[in-house]
CSV table of C-alpha atoms in Angstrom, one decimal:
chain,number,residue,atom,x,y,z
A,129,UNK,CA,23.2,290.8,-27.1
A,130,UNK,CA,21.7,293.2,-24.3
A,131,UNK,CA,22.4,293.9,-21.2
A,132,UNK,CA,26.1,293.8,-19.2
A,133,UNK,CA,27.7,290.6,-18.4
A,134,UNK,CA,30.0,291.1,-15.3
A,135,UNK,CA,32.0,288.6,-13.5
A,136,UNK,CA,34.5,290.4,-11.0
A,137,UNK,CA,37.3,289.7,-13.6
A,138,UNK,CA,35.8,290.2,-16.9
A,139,UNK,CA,33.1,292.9,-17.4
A,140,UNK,CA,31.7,293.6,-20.8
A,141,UNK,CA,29.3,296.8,-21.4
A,142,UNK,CA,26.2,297.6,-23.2
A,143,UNK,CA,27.1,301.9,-23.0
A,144,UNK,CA,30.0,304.0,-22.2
A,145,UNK,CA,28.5,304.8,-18.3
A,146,UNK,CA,32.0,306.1,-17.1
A,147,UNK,CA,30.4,306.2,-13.8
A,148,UNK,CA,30.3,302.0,-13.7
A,149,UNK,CA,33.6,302.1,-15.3
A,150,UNK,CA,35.9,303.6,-12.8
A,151,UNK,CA,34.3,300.9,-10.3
A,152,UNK,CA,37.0,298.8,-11.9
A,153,UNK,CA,40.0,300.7,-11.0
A,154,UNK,CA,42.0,297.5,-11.3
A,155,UNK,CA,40.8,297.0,-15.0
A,156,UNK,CA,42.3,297.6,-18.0
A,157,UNK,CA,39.4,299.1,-20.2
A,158,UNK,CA,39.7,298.3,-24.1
A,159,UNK,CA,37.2,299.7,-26.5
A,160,UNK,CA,36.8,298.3,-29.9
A,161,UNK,CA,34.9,301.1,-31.8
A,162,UNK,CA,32.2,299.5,-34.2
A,163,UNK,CA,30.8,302.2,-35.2
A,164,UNK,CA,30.3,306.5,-34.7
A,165,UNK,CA,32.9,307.9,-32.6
A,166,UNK,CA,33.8,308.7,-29.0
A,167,UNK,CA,36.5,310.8,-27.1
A,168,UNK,CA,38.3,310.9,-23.8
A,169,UNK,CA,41.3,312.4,-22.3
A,170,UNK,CA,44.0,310.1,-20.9
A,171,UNK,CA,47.0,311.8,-19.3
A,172,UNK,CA,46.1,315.8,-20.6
A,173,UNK,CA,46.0,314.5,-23.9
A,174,UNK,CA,42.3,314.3,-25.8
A,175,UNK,CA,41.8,310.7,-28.0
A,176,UNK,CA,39.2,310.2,-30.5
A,177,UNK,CA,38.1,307.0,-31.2
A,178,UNK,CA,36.7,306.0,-34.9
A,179,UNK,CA,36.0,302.3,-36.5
A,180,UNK,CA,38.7,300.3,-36.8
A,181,UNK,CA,40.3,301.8,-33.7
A,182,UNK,CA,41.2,300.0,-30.4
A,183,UNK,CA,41.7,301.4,-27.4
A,184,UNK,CA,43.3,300.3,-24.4
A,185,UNK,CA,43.2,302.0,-21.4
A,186,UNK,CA,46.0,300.4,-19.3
A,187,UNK,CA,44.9,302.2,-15.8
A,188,UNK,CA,41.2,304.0,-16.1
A,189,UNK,CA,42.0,306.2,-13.1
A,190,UNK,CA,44.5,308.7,-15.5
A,191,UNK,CA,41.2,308.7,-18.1
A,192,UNK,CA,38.4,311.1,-17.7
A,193,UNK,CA,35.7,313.7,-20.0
A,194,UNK,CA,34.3,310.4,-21.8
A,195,UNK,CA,31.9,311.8,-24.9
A,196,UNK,CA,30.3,309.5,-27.3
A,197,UNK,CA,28.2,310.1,-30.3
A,198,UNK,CA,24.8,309.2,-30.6
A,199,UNK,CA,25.2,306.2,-33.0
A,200,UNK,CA,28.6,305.2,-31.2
A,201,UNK,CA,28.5,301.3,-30.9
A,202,UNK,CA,31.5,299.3,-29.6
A,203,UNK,CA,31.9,296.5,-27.8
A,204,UNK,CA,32.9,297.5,-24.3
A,205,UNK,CA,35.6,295.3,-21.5
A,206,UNK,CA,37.3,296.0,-18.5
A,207,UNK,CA,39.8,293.0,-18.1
A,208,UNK,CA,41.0,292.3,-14.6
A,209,UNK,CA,44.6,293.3,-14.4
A,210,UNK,CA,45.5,290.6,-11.6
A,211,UNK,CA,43.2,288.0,-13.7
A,212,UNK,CA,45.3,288.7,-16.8
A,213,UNK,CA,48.4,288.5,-15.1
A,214,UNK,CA,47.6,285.1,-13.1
A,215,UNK,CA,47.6,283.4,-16.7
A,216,UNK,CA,51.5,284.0,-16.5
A,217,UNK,CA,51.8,284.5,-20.3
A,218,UNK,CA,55.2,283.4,-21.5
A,219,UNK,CA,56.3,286.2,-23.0
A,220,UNK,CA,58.1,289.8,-22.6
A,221,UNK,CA,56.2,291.9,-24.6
A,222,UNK,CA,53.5,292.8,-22.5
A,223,UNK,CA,55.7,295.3,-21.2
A,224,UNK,CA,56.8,296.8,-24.2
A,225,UNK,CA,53.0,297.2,-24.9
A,226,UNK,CA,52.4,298.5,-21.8
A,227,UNK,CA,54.6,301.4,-22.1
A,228,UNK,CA,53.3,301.8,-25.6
A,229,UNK,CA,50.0,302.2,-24.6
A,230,UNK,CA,50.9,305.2,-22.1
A,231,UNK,CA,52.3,306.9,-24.7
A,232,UNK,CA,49.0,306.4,-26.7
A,233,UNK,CA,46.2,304.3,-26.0
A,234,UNK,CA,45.0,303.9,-29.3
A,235,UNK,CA,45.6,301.0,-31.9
A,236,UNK,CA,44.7,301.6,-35.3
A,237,UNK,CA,43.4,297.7,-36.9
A,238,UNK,CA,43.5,296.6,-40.5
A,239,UNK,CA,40.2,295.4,-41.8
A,240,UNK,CA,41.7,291.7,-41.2
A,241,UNK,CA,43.3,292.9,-37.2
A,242,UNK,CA,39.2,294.5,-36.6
A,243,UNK,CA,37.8,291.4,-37.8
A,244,UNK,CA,39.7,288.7,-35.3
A,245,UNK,CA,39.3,291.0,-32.3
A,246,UNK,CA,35.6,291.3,-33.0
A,247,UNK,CA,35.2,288.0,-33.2
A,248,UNK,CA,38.0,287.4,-30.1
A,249,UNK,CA,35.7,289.4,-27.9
A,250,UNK,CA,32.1,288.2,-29.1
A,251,UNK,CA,33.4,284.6,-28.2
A,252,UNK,CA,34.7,285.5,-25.1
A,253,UNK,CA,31.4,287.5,-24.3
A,254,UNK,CA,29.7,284.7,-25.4
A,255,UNK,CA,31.1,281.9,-23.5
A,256,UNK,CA,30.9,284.6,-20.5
A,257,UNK,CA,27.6,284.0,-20.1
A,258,UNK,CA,27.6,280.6,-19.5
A,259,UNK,CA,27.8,280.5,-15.7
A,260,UNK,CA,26.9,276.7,-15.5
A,261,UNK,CA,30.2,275.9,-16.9
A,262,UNK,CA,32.1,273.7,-14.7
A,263,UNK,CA,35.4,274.6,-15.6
A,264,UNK,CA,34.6,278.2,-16.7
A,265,UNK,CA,37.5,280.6,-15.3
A,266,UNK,CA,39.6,278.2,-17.1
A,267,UNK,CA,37.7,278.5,-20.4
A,268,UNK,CA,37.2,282.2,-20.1
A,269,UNK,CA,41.1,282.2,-19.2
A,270,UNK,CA,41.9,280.3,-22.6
A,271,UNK,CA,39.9,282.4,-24.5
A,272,UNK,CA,41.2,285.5,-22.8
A,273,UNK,CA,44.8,284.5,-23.2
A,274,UNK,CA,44.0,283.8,-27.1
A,275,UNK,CA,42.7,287.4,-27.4
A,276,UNK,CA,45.6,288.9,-25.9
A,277,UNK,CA,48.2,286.9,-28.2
A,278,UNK,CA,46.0,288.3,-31.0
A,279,UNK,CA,46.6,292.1,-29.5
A,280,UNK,CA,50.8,291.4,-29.0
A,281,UNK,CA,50.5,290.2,-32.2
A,282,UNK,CA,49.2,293.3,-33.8
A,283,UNK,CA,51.3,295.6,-31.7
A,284,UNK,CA,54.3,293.2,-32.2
A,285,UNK,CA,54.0,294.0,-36.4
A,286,UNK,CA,53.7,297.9,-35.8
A,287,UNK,CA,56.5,298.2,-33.3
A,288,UNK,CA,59.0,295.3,-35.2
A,289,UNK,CA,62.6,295.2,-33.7
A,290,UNK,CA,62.3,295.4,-30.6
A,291,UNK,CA,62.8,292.6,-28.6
A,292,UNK,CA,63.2,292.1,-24.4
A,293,UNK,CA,64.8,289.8,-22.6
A,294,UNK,CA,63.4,288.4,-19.2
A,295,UNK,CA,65.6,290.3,-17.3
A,296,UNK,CA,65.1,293.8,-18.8
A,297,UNK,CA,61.3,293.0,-19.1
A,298,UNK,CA,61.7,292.1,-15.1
A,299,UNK,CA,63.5,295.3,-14.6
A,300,UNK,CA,61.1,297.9,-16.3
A,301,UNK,CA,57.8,296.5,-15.0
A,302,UNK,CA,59.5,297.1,-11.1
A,303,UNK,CA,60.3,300.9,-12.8
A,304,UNK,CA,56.6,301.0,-13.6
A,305,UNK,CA,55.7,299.6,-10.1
A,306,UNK,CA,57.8,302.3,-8.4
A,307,UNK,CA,55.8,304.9,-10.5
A,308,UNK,CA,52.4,303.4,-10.0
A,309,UNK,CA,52.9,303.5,-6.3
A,310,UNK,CA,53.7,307.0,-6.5
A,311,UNK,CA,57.7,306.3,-6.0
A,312,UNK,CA,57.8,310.1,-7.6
A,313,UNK,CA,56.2,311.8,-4.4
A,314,UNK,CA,59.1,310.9,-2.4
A,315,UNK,CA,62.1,311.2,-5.0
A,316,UNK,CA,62.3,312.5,-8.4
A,317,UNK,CA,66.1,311.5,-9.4
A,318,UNK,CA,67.1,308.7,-11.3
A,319,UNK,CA,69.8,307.6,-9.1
A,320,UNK,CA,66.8,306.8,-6.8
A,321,UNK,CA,65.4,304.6,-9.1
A,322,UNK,CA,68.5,302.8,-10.3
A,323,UNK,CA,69.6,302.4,-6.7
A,324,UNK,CA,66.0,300.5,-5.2
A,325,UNK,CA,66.7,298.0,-8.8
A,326,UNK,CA,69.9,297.5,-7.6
A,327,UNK,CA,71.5,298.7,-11.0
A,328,UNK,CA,73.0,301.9,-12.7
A,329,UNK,CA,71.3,305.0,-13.6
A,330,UNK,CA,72.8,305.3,-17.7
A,331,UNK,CA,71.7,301.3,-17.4
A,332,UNK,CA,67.8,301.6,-16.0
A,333,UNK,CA,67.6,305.1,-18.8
A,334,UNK,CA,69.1,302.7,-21.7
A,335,UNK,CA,66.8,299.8,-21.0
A,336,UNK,CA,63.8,302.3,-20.9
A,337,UNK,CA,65.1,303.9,-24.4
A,338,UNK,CA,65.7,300.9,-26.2
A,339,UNK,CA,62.1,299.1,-24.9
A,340,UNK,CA,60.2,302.3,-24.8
A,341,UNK,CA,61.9,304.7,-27.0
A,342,UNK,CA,61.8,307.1,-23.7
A,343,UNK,CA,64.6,307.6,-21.3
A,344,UNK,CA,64.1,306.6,-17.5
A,345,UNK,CA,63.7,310.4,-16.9
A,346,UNK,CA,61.0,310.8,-19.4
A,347,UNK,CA,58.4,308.2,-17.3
A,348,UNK,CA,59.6,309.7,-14.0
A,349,UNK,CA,58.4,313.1,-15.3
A,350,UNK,CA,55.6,311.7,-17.2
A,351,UNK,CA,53.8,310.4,-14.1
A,352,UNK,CA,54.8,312.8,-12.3
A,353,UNK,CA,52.6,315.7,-14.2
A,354,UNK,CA,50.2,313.6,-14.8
A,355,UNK,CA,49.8,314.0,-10.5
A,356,UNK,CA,50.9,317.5,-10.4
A,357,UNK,CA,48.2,318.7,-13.2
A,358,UNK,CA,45.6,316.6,-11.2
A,359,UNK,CA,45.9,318.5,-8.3
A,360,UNK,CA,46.1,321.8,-10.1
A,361,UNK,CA,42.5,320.9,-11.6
A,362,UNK,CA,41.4,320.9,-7.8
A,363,UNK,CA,40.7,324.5,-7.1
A,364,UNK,CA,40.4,324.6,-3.2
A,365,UNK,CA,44.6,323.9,-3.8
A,366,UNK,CA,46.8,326.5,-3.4
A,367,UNK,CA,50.5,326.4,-5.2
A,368,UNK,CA,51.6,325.9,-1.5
A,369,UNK,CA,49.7,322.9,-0.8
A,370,UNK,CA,50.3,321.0,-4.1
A,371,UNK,CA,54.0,321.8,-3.9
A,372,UNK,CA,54.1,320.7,-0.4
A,373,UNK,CA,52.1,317.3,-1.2
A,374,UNK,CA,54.9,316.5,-4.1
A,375,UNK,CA,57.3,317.3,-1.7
A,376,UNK,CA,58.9,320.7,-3.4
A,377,UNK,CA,61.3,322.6,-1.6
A,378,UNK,CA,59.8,325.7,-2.2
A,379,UNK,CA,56.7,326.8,-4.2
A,380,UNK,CA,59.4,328.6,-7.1
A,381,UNK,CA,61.3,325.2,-7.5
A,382,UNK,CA,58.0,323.9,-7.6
A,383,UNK,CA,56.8,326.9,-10.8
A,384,UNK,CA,60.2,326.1,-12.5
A,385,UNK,CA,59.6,322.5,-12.5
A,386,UNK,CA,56.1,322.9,-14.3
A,387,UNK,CA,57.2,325.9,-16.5
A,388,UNK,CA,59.8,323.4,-18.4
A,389,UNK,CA,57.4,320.9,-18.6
A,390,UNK,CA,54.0,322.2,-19.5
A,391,UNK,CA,55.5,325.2,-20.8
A,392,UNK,CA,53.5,327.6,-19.0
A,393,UNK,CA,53.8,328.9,-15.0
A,394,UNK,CA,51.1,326.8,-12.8
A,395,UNK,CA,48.6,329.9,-12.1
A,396,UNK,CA,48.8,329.9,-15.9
A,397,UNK,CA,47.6,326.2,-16.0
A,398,UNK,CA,45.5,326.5,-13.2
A,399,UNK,CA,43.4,329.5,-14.3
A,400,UNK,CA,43.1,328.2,-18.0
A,401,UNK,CA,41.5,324.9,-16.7
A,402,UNK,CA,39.2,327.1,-14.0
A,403,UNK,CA,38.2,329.5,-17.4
A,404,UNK,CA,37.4,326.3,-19.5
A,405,UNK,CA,35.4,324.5,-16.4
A,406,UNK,CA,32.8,328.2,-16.2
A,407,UNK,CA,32.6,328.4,-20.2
């Protein structure tokens, strides 16, 4: 099939144009790779993508440096995250594959696993493009909602054990929320956290181990860096001003803070990424 079929909650893509892709900032990008390969970094971390792989970008605004080769063919979606989460799926996991997918965003198939998401998404592309449908957000719904019972299925079989109950799953995605509205600008501690979920600190870093096999602490940190090293990318920034914007008490707690994480000062950081920008 040519050409893109887009429909505000659904968008599927003939070409990796990153530029239309971040229009979607509320989309969750997956990628099933068909064929050659491609590459992206997604929180500092470089991913390469080969057949067979599946990769889900849970928030496209943390992904950048998209490369493809010249026979890369995959079929290409941004789902709507509000779309996806209207269908009120009656299950827990989703959060556990959320958190998963921060970690690392790509899902290595079986040939059986490629084969039903292949054909999951050229049905649903399919069907897409009837726009005479009378009850077609329905029927794309259905279709949708199949697709992603096929992916918590998959996951579900690579990650057996672990199991979440409404309450915890509750729980964790406000956690997330907190982060995703940059809670960590304000307040890095954990007793923060705890205290706006109305529960214990050892309770909120046990739930997060036993669903995400992190600690509380570790996600507070995570998304955290993932801001700081942002900012230190930007070279009109000074230490000062970055520090200041994260709400540092002072530029050195601010270099002690990064050393531990990143293992190297942030001049260090920020003078490696300005060398590798001019090469």
């Amino acid at each position: 099939m040519e050409g893109n079929f887009e429909w505000n909650k659904v968008v599927f893509y003939d070409s990796l144009e990153y530029d239309r892709l971040a229009q979607y900032a509320d989309h969750i990008l997956h990628i099933l790779c068909i064929g050659g390969n491609m590459s992206f970094t997604f929180q500092d971390v470089r991913y390469n993508v080969v057949p067979g792989d599946y990769a889900i970008v849970t928030n496209p605004a943390l992904a950048s440096g998209f490369s493809a080769s010249d026979d890369f063919d995959a079929v290409i979606v941004s789902l709507s995250d509000s779309f996806i989460t209207s269908m009120a799926i009656q299950s827990n996991y989703g959060i556990i594959g959320h958190l998963s997918l921060l970690q690392n965003p790509i899902m290595k198939l079986s040939q059986h696993d490629f084969r039903i998401c292949l054909e999951d998404l050229w049905r649903l592309r399919e069907r897409l493009n009837e726009t005479q449908h009378l009850f077609r957000e329905e029927m794309v719904g259905h279709l949708l909602l199949a697709h992603i019972l096929d992916l918590y299925d998959i996951h579900a079989r690579n990650m057996a054990g672990r199991d979440v109950s409404e309450r915890n799953a509750d729980l964790l995605r406000r956690f997330v929320e907190l982060l995703y509205h940059k809670e960590y600008l304000k307040n890095r501690n954990l007793s923060h956290y705890a205290s706006q979920l109305c529960i214990t600190p050892h309770y909120l870093s046990e739930v997060c181990r036993k669903i995400s096999g992190k600690p509380a602490s570790y996600w507070i940190d995570r998304f955290t860096m993932q801001e700081i090293t942002r900012l230190l990318r930007q070279k009109e920034l000074s230490l000062t001003e970055i520090s200041e914007r994260m709400n540092f008490s002072s530029v050195s707690y601010f270099s002690r803070y990064v050393q531990k994480r990143l293992g190297v000062c942030p001049t260090e950081y920020k003078n490696s990424i300005l060398k590798t920008k001019q090469s």
